Short mmCIF file of C-alpha atoms and ligand atoms in Angstrom, two decimals:
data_model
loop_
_atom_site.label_atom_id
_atom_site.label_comp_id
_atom_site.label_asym_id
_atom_site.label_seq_id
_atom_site.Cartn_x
_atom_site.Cartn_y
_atom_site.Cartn_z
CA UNK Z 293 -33.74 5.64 -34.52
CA UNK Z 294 -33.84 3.83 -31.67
CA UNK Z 295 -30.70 1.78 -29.56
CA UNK Z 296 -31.75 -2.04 -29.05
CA UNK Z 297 -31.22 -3.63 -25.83
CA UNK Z 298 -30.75 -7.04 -26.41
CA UNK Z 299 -31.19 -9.46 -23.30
CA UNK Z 300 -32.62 -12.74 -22.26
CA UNK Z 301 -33.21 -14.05 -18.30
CA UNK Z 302 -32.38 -17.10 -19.38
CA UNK Z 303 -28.70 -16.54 -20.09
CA UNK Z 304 -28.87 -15.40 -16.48
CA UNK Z 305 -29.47 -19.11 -15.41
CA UNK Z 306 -26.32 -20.68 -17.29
CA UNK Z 307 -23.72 -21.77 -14.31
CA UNK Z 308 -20.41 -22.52 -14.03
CA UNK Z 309 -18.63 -24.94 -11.58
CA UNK Z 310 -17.21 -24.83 -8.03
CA UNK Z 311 -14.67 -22.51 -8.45
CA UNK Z 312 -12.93 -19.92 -6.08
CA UNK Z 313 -12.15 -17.19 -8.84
CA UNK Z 314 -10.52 -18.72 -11.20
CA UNK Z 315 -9.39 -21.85 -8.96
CA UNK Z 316 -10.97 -25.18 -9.20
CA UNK Z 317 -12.27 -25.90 -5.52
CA UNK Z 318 -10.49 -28.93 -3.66
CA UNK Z 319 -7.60 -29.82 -2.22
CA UNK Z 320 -6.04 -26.68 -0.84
CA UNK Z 321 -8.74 -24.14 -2.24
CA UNK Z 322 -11.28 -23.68 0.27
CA UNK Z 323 -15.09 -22.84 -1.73
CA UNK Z 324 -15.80 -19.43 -1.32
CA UNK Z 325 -18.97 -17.89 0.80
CA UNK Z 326 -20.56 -16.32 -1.91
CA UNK Z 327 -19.50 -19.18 -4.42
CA UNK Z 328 -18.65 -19.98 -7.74
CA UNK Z 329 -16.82 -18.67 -10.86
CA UNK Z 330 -16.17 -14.52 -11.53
CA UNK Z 331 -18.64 -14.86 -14.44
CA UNK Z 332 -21.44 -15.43 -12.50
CA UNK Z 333 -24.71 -13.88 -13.75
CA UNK Z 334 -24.54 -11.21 -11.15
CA UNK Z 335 -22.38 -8.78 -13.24
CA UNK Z 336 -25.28 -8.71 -15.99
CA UNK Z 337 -28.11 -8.84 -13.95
CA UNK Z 338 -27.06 -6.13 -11.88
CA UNK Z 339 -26.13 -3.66 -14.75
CA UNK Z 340 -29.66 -4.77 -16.15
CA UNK Z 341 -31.31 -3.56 -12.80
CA UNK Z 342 -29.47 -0.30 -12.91
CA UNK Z 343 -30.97 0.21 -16.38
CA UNK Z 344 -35.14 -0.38 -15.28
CA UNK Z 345 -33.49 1.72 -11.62
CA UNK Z 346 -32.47 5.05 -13.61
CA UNK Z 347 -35.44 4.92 -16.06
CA UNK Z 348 -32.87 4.29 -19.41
CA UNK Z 349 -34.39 0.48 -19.96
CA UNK Z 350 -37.30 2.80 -20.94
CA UNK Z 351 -35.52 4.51 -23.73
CA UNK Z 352 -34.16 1.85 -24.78
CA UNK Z 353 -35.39 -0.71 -27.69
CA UNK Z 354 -35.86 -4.24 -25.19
CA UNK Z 355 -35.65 -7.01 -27.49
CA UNK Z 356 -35.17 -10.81 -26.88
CA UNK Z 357 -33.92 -13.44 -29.74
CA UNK Z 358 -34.22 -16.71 -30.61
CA UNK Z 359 -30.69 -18.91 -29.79
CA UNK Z 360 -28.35 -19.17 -32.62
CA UNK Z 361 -29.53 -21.82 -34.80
CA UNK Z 362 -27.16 -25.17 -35.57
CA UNK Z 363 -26.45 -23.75 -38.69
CA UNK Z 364 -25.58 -20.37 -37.71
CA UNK Z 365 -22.81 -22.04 -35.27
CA UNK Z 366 -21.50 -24.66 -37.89
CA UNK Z 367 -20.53 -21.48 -39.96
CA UNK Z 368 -17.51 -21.42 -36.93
CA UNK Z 369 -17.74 -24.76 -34.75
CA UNK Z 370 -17.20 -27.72 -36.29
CA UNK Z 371 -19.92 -30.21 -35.91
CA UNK Z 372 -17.92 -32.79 -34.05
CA UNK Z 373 -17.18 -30.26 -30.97
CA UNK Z 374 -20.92 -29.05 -31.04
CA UNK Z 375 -22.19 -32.70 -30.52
CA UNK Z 376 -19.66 -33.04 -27.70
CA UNK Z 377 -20.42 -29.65 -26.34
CA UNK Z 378 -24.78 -30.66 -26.19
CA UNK Z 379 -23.63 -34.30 -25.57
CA UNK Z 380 -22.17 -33.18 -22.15
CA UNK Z 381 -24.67 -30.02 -21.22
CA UNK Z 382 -27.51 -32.59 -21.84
CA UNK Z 383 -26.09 -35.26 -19.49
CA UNK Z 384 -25.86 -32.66 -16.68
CA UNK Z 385 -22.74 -30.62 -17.58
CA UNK Z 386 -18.95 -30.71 -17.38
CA UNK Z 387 -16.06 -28.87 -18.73
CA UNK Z 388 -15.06 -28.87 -22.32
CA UNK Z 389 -11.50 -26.42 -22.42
CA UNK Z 390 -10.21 -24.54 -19.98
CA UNK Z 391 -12.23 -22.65 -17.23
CA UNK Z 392 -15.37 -23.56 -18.73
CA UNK Z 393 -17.27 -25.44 -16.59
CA UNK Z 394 -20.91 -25.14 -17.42
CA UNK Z 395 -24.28 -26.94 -15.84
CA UNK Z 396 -27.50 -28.70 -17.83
CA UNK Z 397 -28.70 -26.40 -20.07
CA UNK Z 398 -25.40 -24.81 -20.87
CA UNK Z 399 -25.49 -25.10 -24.89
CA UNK Z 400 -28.83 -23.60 -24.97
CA UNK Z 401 -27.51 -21.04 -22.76
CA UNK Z 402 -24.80 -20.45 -24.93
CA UNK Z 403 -27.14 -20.70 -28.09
CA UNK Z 404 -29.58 -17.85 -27.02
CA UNK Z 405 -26.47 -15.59 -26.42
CA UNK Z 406 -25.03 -16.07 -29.49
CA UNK Z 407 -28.40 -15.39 -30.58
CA UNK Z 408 -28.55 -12.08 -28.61
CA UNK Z 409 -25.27 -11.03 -30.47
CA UNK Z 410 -26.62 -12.03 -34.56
CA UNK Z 411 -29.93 -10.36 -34.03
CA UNK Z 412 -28.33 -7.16 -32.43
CA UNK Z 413 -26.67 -6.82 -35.51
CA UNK Z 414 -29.00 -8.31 -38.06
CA UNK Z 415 -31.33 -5.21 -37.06
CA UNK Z 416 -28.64 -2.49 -36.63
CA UNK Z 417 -27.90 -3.94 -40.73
CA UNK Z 418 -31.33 -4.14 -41.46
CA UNK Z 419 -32.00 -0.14 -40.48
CA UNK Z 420 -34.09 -1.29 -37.39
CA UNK Z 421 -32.07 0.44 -35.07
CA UNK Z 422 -29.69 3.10 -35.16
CA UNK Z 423 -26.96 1.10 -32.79
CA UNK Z 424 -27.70 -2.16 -30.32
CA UNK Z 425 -25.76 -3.70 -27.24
CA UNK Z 426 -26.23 -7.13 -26.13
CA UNK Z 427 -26.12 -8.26 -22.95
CA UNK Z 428 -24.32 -11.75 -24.05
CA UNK Z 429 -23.94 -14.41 -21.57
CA UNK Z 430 -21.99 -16.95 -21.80
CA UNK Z 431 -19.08 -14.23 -23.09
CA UNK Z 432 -17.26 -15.30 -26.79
CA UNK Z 433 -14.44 -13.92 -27.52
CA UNK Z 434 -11.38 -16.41 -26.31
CA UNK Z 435 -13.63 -19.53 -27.90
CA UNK Z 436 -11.78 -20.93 -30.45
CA UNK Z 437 -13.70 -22.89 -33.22
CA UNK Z 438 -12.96 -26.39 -31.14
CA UNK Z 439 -11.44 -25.44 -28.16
CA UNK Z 440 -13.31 -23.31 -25.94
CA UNK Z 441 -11.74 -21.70 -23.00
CA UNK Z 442 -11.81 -18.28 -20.46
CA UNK Z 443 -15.25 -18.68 -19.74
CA UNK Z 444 -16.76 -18.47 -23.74
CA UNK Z 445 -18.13 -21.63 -25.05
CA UNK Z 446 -19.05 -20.85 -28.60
CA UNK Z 447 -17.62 -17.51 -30.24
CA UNK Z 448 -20.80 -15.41 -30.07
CA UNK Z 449 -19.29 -11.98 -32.27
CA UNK Z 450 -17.89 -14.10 -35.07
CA UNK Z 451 -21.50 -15.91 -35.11
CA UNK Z 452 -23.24 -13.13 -35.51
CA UNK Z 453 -20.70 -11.50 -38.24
CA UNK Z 454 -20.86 -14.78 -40.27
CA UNK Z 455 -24.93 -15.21 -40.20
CA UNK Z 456 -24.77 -11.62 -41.11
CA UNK Z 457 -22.46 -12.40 -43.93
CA UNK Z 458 -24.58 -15.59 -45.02
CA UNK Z 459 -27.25 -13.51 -45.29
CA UNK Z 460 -25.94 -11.06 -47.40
CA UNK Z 461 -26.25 -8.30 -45.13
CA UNK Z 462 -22.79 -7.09 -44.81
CA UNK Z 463 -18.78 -7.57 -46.47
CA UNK Z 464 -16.36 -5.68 -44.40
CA UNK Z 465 -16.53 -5.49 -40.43
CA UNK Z 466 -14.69 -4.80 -37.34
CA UNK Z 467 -14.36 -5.40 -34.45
CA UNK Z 468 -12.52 -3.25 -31.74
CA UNK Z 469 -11.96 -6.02 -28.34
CA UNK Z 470 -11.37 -3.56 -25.33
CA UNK Z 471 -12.29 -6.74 -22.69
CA UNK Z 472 -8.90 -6.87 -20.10
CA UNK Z 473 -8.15 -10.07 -22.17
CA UNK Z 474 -6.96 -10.67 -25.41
CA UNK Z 475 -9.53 -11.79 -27.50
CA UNK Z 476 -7.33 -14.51 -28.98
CA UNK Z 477 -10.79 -16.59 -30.41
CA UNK Z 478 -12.17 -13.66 -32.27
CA UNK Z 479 -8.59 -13.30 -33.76
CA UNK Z 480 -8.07 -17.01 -34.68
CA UNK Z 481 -11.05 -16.99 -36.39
CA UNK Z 482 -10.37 -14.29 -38.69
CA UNK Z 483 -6.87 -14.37 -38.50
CA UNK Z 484 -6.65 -15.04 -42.36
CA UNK Z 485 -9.01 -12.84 -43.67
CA UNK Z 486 -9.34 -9.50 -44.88
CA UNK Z 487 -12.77 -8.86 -44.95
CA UNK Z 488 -13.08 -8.67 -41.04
CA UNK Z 489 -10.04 -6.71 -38.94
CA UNK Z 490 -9.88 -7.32 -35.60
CA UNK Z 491 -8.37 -4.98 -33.17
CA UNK Z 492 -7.78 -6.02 -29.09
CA UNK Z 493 -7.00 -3.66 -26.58
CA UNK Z 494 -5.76 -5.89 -23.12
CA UNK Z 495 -3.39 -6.00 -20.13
CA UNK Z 496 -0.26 -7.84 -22.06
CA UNK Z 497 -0.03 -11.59 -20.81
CA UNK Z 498 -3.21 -11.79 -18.85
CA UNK Z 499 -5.40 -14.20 -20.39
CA UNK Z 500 -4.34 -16.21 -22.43
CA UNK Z 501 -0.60 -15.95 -21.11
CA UNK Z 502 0.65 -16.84 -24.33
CA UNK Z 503 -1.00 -14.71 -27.03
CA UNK Z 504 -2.06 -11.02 -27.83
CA UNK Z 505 1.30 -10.01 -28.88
CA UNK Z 506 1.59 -6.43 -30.75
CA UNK Z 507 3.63 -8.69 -33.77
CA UNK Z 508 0.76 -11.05 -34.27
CA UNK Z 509 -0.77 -9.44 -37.29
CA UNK Z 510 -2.53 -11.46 -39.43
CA UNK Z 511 -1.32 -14.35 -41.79
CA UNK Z 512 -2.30 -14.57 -45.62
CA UNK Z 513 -4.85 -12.67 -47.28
CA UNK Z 514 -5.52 -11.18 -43.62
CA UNK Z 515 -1.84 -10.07 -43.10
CA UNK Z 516 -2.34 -6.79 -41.15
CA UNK Z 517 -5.89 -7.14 -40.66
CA UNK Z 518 -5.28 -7.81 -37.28
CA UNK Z 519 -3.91 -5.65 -34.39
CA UNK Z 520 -3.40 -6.35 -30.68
CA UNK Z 521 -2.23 -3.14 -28.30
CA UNK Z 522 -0.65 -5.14 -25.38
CA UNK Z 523 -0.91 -2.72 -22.34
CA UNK Z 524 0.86 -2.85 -18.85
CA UNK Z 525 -0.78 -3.43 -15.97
CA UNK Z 526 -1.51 -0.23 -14.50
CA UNK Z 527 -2.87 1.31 -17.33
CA UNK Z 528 -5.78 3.62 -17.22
CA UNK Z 529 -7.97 6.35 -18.58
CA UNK Z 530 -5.27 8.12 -20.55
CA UNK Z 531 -3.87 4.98 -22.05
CA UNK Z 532 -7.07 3.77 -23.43
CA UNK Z 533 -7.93 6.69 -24.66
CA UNK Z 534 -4.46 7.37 -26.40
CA UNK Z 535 -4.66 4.28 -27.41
CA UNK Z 536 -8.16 4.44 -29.15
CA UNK Z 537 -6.68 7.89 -30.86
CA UNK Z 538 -3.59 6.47 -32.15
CA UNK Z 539 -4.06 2.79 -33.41
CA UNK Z 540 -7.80 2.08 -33.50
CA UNK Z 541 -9.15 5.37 -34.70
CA UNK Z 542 -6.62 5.12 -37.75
CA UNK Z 543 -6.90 1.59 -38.12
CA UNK Z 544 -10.76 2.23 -38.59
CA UNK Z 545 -10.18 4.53 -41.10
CA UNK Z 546 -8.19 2.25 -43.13
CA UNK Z 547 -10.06 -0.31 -43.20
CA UNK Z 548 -13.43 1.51 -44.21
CA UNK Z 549 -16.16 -0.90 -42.04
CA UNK Z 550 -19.55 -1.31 -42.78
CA UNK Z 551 -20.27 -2.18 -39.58
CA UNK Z 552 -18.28 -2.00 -36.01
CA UNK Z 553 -18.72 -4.60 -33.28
CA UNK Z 554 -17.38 -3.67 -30.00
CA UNK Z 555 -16.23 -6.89 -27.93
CA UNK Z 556 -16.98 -4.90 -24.62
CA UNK Z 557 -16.01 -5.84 -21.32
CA UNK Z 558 -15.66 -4.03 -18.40
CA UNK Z 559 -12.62 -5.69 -17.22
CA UNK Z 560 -9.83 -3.37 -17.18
CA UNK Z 561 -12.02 -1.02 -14.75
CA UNK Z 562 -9.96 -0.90 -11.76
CA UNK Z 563 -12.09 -3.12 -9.13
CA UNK Z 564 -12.16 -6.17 -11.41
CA UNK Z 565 -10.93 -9.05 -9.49
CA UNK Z 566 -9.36 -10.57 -12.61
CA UNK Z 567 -7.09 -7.22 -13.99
CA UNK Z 568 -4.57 -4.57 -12.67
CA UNK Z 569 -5.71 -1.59 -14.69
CA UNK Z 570 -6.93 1.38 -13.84
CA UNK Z 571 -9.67 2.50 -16.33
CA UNK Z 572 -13.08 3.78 -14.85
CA UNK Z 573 -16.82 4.09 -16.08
CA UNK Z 574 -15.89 7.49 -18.08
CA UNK Z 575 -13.28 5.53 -19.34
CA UNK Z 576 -15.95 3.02 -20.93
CA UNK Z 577 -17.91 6.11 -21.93
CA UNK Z 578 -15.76 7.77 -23.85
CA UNK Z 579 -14.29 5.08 -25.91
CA UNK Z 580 -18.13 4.09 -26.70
CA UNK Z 581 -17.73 8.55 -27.96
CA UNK Z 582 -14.94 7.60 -29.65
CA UNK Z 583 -15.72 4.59 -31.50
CA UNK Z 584 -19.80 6.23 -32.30
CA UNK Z 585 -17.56 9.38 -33.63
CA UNK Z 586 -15.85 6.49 -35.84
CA UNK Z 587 -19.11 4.76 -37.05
CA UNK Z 588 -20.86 8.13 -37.98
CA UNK Z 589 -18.13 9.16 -40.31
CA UNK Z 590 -16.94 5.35 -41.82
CA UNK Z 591 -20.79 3.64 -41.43
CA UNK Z 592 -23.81 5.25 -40.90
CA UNK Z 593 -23.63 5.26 -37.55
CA UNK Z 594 -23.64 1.24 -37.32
CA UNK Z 595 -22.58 -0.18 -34.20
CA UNK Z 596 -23.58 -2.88 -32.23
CA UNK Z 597 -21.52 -3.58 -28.65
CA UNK Z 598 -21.10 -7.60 -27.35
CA UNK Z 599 -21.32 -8.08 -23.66
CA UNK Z 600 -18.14 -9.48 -22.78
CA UNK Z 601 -15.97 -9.83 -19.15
CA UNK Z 602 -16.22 -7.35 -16.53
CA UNK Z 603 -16.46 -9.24 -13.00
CA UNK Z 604 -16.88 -6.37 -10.21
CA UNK Z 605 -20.26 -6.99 -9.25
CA UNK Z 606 -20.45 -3.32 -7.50
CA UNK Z 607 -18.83 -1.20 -10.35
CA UNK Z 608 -19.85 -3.29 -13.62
CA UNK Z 609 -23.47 -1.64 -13.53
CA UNK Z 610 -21.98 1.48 -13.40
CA UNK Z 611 -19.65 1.29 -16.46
CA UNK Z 612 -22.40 -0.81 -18.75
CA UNK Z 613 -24.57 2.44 -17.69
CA UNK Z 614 -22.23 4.96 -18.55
CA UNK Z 615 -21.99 3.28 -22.05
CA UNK Z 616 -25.31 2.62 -23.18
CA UNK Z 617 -26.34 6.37 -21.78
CA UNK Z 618 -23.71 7.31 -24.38
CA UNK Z 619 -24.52 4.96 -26.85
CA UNK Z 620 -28.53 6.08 -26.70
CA UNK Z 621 -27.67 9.79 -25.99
CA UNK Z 622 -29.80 10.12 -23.62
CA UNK Z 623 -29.65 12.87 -20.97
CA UNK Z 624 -30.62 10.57 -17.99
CA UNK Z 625 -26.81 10.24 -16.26
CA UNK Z 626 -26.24 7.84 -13.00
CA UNK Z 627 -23.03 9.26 -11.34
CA UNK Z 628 -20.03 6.80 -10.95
CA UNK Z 629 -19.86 7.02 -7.37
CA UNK Z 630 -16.22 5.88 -7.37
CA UNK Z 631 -14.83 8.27 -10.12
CA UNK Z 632 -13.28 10.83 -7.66
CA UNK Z 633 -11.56 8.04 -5.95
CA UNK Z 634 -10.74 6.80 -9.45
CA UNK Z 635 -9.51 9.95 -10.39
CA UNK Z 636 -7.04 10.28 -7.86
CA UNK Z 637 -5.67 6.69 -8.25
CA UNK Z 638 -4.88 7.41 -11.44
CA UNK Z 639 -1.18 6.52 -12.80
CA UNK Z 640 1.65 9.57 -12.76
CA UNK Z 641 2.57 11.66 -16.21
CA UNK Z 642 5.58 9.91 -16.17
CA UNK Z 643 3.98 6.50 -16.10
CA UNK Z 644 1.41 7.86 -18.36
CA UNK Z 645 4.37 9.32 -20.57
CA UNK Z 646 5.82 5.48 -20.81
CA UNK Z 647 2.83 3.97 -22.16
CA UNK Z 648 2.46 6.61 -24.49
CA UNK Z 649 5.67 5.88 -25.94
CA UNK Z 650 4.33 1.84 -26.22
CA UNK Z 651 1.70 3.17 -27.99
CA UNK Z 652 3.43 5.16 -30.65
CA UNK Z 653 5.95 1.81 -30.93
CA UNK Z 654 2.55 -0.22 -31.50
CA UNK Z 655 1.07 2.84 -34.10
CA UNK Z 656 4.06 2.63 -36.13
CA UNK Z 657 2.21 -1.18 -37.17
CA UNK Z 658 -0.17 0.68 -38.51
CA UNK Z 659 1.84 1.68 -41.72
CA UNK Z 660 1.99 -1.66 -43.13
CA UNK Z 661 -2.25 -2.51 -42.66
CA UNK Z 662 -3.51 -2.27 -46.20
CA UNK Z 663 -5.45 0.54 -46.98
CA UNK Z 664 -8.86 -0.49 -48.19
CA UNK Z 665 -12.41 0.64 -48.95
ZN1 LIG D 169 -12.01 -10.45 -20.03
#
């Protein structure tokens, strides 16, 4: 079976505001040359191009979808903040949270790539395709159900888990966040429930500054359902990957998925603009090995990966290739033209040794997650 490639121009054409990186221009913040917010559609566009460049968009399924339908987003928004939300993109744009600014058009924007993400994995449940990735823009995964912020305006992964639920496609799922960030919307969402865990990998206190602590783990029913491996900055290939080994790989088999959703953004690679770690494209590929290994012996294989940051417009094309060459097996390979340089910058066993030791701290959380399935 085939890997799906789900991806729409049209989320290409949602914009954001006049922002220096992450600054608001005026005052003392002078507009940049090239403009605008670090998700611009550059990032995706460009790791698109790379795809049709090396000849993989060819092996891959190309699909669109049709936007996320009202009901599909009332299953997580309230109604109230999706009438402001289309209220505002219809009268020309605006900001709704923080670092959101989005132009006219923006809720149709974000419709379609919520869409992108629920029909990836409506036909990875159906048995349409054997795994799917979708190129999601607008990301999701800080949105909370009425505040959106960091970029994501509606919470595309938990959209596309509930209309998969509604439908009676699927009970248990995870999702494994290894965007920089901490996806602190994907966790509030389920952060009661214990029918979907939710794992984030991230740089501790980037974004948000206030969440993503290793303690936070779940509340209720969903008490240890939920697991966030804050990582120093600096962190790199051989953190993730001990990481990924130690808490996500068990955690996985604990919890006995039916399906795994990857929030995946290329973020902690070490040219993003909006990080300090230092993983690199092999990085990305072999935590997609990993977490494939993981699907083949909890799910059937069943995986579907969620576009989510990732803001080096030079090096994002590059990882998203690495990943999706994994993720299809195929044998067409694009070198990482930075990973000798990335292999030399990378942190000293000792450092490495430290982090390690966080980890195994973190991994001892694991004994109190309730084994299931
Ligand atoms: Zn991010």
């Amino acid at each position: 079976m085939a890997t799906g490639f789900f991806w729409d121009e049209r989320c290409f054409w949602h914009s954001g505001g006049d922002y220096a990186l992450t600054l608001p221009v005026g005052d003392y913040v002078q507009p940049l040359a090239a403009g605008g917010l670090p998700e611009s559609p550059e990032t995706k566009r460009r790791l698109k191009n790379l795809l049709d460049v090396s000849g993989l968009a060819a092996e891959l399924e190309m699909r669109s979808a049709a936007p996320a339908t009202r009901g599909d987003l009332e299953r997580v928004h309230p109604a109230a903040y999706l009438d402001r939300f289309k209220a505002m993109s219809d009268a020309g744009g605006g900001e709704l949270g923080l670092r959101t600014p989005f132009g006219k058009g923006g809720y149709e924007a974000a419709a379609l790539s919520a869409g992108l993400a629920k029909e990836a994995l409506r036909a990875v449940l159906a048995g349409e395709l054997q795994n799917a990735y979708a190129l999601s823009r607008p990301p999701g995964h800080h949105c909370l159900p009425d505040w959106p912020n960091g970029f994501c305006l509606l919470a595309n992964i938990a959209i596309a888990i509930e209309a998969a639920r509604a439908a009676g496609m699927v009970g248990r799922v995870a999702v494994v966040d290894w965007d920089v960030h901490h996806g602190n919307g994907t966790e509030a969402i389920f952060y009661d429930r214990d029918d979907v865990l939710t794992v984030s990998l991230h740089q501790a206190r980037n974004y948000p500054l206030d969440s993503g602590d290793a303690g936070d783990r779940g509340t209720g029913a969903g008490l240890g359902f939920n697991l966030n491996v804050p990582l120093p900055p600096g962190a790199g290939h051989q953190a993730y990957l001990e990481a990924m080994r130690r808490i996500v790989l068990p955690a996985l088999d604990r919890f006995a998925p039916e399906v795994i959703v990857v929030a995946c953004g290329y973020d902690a690679a070490a040219f993003d603009p909006l990080s300090r770690m230092m993983a690199s494209a092999e990085t990305f590929r072999e935590m997609t090995r990993q977490v494939m290994g993981a699907a083949e012996k909890l799910c059937g294989g069943r995986l579907v990966l969620v576009h989510e940051g990732g803001y080096s417009e030079a090096y994002v094309p590059f990882c998203g290739h690495a990943v999706l060459e994994q993720l299809s097996g195929s044998a067409i390979h694009v070198p990482d033209p930075m990973a000798e340089t990335l292999r030399a910058r990378q942190p000293d066993s000792r450092f490495d040794g430290f982090v390690t030791g966080l980890i195994g701290e973190m991994a001892e959380n694991l004994a109190d997650m309730p084994a299931s399935g």
